[in-house]
Coordinates of C-alpha atoms (C1' of nucleotides) in Angstrom, one line a residue:
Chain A
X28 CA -24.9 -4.9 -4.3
X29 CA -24.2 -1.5 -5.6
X30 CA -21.4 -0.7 -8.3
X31 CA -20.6 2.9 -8.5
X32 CA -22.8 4.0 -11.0
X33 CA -21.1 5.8 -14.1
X34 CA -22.7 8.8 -15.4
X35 CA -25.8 8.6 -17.3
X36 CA -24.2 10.9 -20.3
X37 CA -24.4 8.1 -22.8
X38 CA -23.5 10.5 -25.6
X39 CA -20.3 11.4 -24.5
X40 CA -19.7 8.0 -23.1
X41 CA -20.3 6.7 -26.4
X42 CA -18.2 9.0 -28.3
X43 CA -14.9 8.8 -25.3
X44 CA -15.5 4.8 -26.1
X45 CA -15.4 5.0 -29.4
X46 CA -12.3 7.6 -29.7
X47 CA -10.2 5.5 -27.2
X48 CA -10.9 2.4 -29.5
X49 CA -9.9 4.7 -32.4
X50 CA -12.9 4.2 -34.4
X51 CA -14.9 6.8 -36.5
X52 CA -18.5 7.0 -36.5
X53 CA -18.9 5.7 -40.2
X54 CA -16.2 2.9 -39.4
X55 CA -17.9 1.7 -36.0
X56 CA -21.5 2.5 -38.5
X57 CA -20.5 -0.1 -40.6
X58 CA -19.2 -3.1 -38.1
X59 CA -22.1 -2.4 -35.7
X60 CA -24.6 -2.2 -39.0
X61 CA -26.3 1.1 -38.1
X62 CA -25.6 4.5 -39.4
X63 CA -22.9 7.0 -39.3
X64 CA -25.7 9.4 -38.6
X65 CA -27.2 7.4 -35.4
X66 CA -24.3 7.7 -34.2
X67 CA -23.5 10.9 -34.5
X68 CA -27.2 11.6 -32.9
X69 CA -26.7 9.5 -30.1
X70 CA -23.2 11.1 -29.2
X71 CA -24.5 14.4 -29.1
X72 CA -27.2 13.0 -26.7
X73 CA -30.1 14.1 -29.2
X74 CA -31.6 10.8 -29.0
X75 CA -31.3 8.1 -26.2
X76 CA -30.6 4.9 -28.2
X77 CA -32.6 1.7 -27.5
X78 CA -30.4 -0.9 -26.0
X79 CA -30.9 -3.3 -29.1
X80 CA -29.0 -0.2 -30.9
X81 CA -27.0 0.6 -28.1
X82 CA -26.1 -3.1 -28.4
X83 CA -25.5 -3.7 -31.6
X84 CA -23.0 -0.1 -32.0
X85 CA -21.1 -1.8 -28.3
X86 CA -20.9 -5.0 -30.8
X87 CA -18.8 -3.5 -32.8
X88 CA -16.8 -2.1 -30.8
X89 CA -16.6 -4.7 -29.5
X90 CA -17.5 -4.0 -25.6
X91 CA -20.6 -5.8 -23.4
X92 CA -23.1 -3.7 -22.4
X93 CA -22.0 -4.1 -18.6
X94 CA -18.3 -3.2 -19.3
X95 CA -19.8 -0.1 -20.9
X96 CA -22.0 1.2 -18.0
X97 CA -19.4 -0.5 -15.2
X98 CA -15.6 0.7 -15.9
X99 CA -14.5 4.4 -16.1
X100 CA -13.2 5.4 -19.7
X101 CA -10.9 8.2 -18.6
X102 CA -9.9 10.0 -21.5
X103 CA -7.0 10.7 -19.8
X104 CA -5.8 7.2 -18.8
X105 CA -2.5 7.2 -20.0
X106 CA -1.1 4.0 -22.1
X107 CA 2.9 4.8 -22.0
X108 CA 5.3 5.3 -18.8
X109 CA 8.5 7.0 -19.3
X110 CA 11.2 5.6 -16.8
X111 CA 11.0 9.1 -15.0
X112 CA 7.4 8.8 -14.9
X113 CA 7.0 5.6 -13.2
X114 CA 6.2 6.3 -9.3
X115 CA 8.6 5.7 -6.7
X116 CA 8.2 4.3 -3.2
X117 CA 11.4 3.5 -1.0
X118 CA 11.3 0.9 2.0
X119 CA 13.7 1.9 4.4
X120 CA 17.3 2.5 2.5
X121 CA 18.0 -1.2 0.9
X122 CA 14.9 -1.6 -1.2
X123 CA 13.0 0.6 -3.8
X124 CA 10.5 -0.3 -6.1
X125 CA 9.1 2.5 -8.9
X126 CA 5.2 1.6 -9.9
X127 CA 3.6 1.3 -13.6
X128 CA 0.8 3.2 -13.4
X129 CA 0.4 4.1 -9.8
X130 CA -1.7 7.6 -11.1
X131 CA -4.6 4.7 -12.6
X132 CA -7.7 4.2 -11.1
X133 CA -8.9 0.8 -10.7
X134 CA -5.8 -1.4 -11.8
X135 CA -6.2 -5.5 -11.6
X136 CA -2.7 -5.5 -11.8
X137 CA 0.2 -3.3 -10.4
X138 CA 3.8 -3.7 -12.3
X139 CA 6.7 -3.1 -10.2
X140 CA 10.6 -2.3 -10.9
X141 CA 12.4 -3.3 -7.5
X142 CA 16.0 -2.6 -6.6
X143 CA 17.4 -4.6 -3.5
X144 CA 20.5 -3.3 -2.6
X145 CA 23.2 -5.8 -1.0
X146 CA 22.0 -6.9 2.3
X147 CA 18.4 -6.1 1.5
X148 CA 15.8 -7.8 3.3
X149 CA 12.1 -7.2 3.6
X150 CA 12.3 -9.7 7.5
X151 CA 12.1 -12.3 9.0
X152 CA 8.4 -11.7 9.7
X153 CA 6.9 -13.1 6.1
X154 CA 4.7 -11.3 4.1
X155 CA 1.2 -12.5 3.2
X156 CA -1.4 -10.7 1.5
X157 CA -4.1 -11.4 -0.9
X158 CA -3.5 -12.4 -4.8
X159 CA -0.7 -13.3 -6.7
X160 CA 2.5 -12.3 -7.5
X161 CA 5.4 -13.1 -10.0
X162 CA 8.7 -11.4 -11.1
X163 CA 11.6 -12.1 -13.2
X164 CA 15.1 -11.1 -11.9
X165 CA 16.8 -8.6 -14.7
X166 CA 20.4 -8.3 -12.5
X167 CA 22.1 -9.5 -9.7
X168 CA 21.0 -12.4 -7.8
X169 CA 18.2 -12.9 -5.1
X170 CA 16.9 -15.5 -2.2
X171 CA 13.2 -15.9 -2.3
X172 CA 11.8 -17.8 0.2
X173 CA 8.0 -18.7 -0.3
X174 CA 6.7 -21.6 1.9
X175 CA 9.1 -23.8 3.1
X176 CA 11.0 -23.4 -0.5
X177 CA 13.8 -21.2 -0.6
X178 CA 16.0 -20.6 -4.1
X179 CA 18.6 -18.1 -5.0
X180 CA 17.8 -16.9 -8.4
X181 CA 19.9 -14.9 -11.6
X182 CA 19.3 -12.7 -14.0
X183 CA 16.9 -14.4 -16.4
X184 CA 15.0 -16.5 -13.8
X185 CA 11.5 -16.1 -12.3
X186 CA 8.6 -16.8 -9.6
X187 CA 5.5 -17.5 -9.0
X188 CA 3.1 -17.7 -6.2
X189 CA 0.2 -17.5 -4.4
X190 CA 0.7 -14.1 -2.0
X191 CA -0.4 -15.6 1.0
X192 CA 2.0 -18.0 1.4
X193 CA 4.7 -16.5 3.3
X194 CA 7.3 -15.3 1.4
X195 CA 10.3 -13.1 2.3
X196 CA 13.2 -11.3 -0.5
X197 CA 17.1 -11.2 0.2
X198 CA 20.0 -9.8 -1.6
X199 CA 23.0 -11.5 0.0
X200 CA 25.4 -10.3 -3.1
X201 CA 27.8 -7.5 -3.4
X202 CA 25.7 -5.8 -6.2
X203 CA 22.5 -4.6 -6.3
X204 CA 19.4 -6.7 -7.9
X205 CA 16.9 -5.6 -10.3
X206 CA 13.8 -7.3 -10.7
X207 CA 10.3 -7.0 -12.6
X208 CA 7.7 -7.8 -10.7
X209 CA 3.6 -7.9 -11.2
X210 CA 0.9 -8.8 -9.2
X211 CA -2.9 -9.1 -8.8
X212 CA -4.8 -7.3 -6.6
X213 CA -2.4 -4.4 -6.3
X214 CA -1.3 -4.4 -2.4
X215 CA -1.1 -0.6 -2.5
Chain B
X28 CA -10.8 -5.3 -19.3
X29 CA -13.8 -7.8 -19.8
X30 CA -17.0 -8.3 -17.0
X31 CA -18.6 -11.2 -17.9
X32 CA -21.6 -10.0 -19.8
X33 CA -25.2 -11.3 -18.5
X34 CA -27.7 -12.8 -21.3
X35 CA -28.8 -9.2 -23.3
X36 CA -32.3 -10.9 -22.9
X37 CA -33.4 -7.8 -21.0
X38 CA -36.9 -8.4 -20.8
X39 CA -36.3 -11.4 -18.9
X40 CA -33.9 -9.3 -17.1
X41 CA -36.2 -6.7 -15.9
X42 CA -38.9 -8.9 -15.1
X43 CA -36.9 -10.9 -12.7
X44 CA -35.2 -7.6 -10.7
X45 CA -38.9 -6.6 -10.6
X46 CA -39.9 -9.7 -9.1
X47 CA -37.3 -10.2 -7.1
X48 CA -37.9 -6.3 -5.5
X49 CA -41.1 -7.5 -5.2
X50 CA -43.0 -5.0 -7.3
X51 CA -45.7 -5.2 -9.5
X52 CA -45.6 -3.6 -12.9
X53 CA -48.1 -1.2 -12.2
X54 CA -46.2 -0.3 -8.8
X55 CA -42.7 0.0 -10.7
X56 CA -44.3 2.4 -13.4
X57 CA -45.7 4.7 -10.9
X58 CA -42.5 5.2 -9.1
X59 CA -40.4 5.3 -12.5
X60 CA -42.8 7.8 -14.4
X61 CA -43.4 5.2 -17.1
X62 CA -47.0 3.4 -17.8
X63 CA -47.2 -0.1 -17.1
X64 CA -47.5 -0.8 -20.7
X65 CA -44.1 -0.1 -21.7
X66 CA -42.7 -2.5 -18.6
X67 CA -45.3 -4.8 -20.4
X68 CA -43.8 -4.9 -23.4
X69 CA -40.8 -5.0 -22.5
X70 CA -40.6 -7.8 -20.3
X71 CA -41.7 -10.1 -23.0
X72 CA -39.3 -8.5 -25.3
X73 CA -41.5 -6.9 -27.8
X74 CA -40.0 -3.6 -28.0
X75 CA -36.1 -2.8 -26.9
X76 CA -36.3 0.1 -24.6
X77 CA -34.7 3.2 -25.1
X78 CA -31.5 3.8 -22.6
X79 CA -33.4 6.5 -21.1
X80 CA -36.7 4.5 -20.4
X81 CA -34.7 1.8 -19.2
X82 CA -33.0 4.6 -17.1
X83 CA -36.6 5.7 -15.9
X84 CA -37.4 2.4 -15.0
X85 CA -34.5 1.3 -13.0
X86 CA -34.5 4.2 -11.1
X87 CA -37.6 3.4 -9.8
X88 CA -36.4 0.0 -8.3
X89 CA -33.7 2.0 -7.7
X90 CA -30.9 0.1 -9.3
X91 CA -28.2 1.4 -11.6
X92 CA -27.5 0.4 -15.1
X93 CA -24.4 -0.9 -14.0
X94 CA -25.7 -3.2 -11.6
X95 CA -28.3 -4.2 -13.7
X96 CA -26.1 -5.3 -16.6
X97 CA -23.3 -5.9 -14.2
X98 CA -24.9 -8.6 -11.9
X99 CA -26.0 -11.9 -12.1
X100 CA -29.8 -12.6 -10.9
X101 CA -30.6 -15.7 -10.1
X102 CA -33.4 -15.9 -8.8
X103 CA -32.7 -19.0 -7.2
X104 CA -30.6 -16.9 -4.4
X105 CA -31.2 -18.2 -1.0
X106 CA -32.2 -15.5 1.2
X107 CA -32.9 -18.3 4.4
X108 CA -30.6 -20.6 5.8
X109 CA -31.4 -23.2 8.3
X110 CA -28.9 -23.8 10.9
X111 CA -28.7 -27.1 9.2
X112 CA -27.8 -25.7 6.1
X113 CA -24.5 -23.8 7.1
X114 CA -21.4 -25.0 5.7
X115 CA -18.9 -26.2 8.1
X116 CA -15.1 -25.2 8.0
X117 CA -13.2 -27.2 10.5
X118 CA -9.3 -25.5 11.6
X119 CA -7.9 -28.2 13.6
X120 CA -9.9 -30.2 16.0
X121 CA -10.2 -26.6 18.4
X122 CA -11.8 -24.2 15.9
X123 CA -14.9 -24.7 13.7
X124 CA -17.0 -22.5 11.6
X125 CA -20.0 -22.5 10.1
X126 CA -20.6 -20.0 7.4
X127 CA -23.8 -18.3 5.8
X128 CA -24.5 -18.1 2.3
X129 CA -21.2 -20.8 1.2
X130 CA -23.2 -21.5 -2.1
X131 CA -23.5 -18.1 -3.1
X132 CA -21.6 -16.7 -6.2
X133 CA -20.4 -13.5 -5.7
X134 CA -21.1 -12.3 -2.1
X135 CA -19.4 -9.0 -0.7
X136 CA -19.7 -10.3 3.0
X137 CA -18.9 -12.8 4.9
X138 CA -20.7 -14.1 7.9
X139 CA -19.4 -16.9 10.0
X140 CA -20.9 -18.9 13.3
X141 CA -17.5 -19.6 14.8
X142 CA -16.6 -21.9 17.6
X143 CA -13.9 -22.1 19.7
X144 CA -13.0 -25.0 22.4
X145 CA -11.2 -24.6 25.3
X146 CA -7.7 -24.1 24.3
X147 CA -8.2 -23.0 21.0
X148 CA -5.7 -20.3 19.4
X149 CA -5.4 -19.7 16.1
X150 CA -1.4 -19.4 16.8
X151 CA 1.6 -17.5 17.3
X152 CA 1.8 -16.7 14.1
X153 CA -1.2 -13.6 13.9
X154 CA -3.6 -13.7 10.8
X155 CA -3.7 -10.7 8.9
X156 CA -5.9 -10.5 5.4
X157 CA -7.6 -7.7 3.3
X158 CA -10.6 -6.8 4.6
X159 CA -12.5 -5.6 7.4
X160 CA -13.8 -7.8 9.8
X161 CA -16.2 -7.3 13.2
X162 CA -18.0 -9.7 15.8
X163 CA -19.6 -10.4 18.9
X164 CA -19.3 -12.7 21.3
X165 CA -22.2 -15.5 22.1
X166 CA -21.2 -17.9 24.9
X167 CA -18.0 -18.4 26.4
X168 CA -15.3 -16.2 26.8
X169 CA -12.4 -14.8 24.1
X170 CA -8.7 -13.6 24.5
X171 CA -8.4 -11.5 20.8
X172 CA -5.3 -9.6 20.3
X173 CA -5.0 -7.0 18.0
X174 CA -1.6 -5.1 16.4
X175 CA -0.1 -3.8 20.2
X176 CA -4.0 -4.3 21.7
X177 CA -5.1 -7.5 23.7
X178 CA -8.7 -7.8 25.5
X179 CA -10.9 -10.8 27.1
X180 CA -14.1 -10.6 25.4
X181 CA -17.5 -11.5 27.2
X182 CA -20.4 -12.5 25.9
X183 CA -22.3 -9.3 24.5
X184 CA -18.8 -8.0 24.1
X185 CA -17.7 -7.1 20.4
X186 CA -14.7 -6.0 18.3
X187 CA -13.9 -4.3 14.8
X188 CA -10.6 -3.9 13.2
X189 CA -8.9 -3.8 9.8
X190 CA -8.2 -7.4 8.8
X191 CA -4.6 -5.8 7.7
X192 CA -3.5 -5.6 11.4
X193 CA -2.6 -8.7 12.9
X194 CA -5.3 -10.6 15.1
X195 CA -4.9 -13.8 16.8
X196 CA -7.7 -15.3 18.9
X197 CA -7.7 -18.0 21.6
X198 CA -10.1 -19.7 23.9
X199 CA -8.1 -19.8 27.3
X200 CA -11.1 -20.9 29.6
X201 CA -12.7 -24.0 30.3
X202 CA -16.0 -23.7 28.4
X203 CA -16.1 -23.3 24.5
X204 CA -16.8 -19.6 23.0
X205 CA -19.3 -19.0 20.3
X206 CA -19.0 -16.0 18.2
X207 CA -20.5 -14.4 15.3
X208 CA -18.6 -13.0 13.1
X209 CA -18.9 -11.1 9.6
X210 CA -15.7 -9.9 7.3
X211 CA -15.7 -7.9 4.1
X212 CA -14.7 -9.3 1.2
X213 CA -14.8 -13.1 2.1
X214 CA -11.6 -14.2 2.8
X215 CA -12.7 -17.7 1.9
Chain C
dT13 C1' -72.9 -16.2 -6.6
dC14 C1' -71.8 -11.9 -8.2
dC15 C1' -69.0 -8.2 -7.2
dT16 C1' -64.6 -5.6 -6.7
dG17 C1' -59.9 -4.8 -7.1
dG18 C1' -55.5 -6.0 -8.7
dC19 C1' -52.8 -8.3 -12.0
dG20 C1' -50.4 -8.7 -16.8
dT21 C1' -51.7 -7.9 -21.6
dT22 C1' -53.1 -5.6 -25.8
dT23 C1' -54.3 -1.9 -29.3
dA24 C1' -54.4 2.7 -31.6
dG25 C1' -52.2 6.9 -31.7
dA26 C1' -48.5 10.2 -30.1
dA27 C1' -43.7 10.6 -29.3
dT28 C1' -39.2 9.2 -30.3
dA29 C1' -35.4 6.8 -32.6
dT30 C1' -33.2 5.4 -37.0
dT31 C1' -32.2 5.6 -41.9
dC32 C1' -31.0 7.8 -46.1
dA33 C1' -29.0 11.3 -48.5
dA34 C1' -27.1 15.6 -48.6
dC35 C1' -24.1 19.1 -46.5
dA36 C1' -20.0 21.7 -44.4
dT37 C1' -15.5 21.1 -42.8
dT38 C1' -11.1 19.2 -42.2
dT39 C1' -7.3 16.1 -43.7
dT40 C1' -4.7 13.9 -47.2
dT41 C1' -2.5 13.7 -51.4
dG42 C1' -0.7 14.7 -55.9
Chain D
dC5 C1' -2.4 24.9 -54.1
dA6 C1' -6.3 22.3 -55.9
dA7 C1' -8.6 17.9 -56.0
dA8 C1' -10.1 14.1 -53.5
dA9 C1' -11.2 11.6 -49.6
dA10 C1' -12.7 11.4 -45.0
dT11 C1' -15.1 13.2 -41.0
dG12 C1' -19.1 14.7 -38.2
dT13 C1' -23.6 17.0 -38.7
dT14 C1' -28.2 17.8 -40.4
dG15 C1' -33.3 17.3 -42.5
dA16 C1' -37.1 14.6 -44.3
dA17 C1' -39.0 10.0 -44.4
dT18 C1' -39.5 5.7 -42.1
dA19 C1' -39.5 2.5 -38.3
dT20 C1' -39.8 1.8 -33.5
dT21 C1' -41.0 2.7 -28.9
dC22 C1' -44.2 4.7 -25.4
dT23 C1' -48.7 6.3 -23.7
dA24 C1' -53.5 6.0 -22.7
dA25 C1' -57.3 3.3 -22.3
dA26 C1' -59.4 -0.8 -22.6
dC27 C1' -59.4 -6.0 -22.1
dG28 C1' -59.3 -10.7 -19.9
dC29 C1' -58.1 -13.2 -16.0
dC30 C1' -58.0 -14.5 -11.3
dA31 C1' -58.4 -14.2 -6.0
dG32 C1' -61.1 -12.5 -2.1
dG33 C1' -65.1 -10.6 0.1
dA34 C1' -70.1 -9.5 0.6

DNA sequence: TCCTGGCGTTTAGAATATTCAACATTTTTG
DNA sequence: CAAAAATGTTGAATATTCTAAACGCCAGGA
């Protein structure tokens, strides 16, 4: 039992919180029914709230007191990919995939756009891992096999399963296929 | 983003963590710097504590706001098990497990009694699953391959491997083989 | 039985947080 | 550019929490 423990700089929590959720102090004042001027107290760490105020400000935010002290509010975490952004990781020369989001800390999901070039195939060997997975094909065609189901799918159709059921990708076609892909846990 | 939030009945709250650590109020305001007062009045939610006192006071347990907020306390948690009380898992009629702590919401670990007759093998196909995972052999003896490595375990004889690498176990000799094992997170 | 020590609770007063209203500064708008 | 609106900060008054010391209660030991 021990969650990394965020910083105990409530102040600036507060204020990176409220500034991500594009609020101003008199705005989040008035939904959370305290003053602009607590707020502005508390942010500059003059005062250390009581957690019926602390409460009532996260109430209108709104955000539970445990998301508040558990997840990481990096100023910095970025909201918008550009295509040249997105990070890419190549397996072997038939099959790429470029990641949404691989620079974030603590994803629950990881986004994928894969390329299978003809005769790609990630083996005989199935993959299994933990989570879920689904995708929708965007171009060309593909042969999933998950389980003892196999199906060739087109542009436009999709899948979904449980990751540790085996399950194994093929391109038989002459042109490559794009698919979209997400998952949860991220598997790397 | 959304942890379930726990009841904001914080007195109750404290007063349970405190119990469950096993300290007195007295006890926890000496080793927090606060007066046993404050935990007082707290506890039976007279006042709302200021982040900081709360802080103060947690600290002294030692437990981190996160946790506090983040977990769920029941005080009902089962710290003793008889052997009776194990849950059993049966794979086949070869391999059967009994694991510690199957009621519990939320555990990080795993621990399981395992047993495996003669002839057991949990196949061809190796397991491989998130996780770290470690034992040690009871009675009986153990064939447990591991990615290229392979090894006949004794009793008193242990192992400890990334549950990403493919393992497969199998009871080749004439007498059953108890184990103990424990794998993090639970794979089941 | 009457102590003694430990427990949680309570109360008055000191310390701290919060409100209210005003201020200085920046941003928007005509 | 000037006026108006919006933002964050501040000071004095109020409300709340925290401390220190006492209280009542109960379990064990002379």
């Amino acid at each position: 039992m021990s969650t990394t423990a965020p910083s105990d700089d409530i102040g600036t929590r507060l204020r990176l919180v409220r500034q991500i959720y594009g609020l101003t102090q008199r705005e989040l004042a008035r939904r959370a029914g305290v003053t602009n001027g607590a707020i502005s107290l508390i942010e500059q760490n003059r005062v250390s709230p009581s957690i019926s105020s602390l409460k009532k400000i996260l109430d209108g935010i709104p955000l539970s007191l445990a998301d508040f002290f558990t997840h990481n509010f990096a100023a910095s975490d970025q909201v918008f990919f550009a295509a040249s952004e997105l990070t890419e990781i190549a397996f072997g020369k038939t099959v790429s995939m470029r990641m949404v989001g691989g620079n974030l800390k603590e994803r629950a999901l990881q986004m994928l756009h894969e390329t299978y070039q003809p005769g790609a195939d990630t083996g005989e060997e199935m993959l299994r891992h933990q989570g879920e997975e689904c995708g929708i094909i965007v171009a060309g065609s593909l042969i999933i096999t998950v389980g003892a189901q196999e199906k060739t799918l087109q542009p436009g159709d999709a899948y979904y399963f449980r990751s540790d059921i085996p399950h194994r990708f093929r391109n038989p076609g002459p042109a490559p296929c794009l698919l979209i892909s997400a998952s949860s846990p991220p598997s790397f």
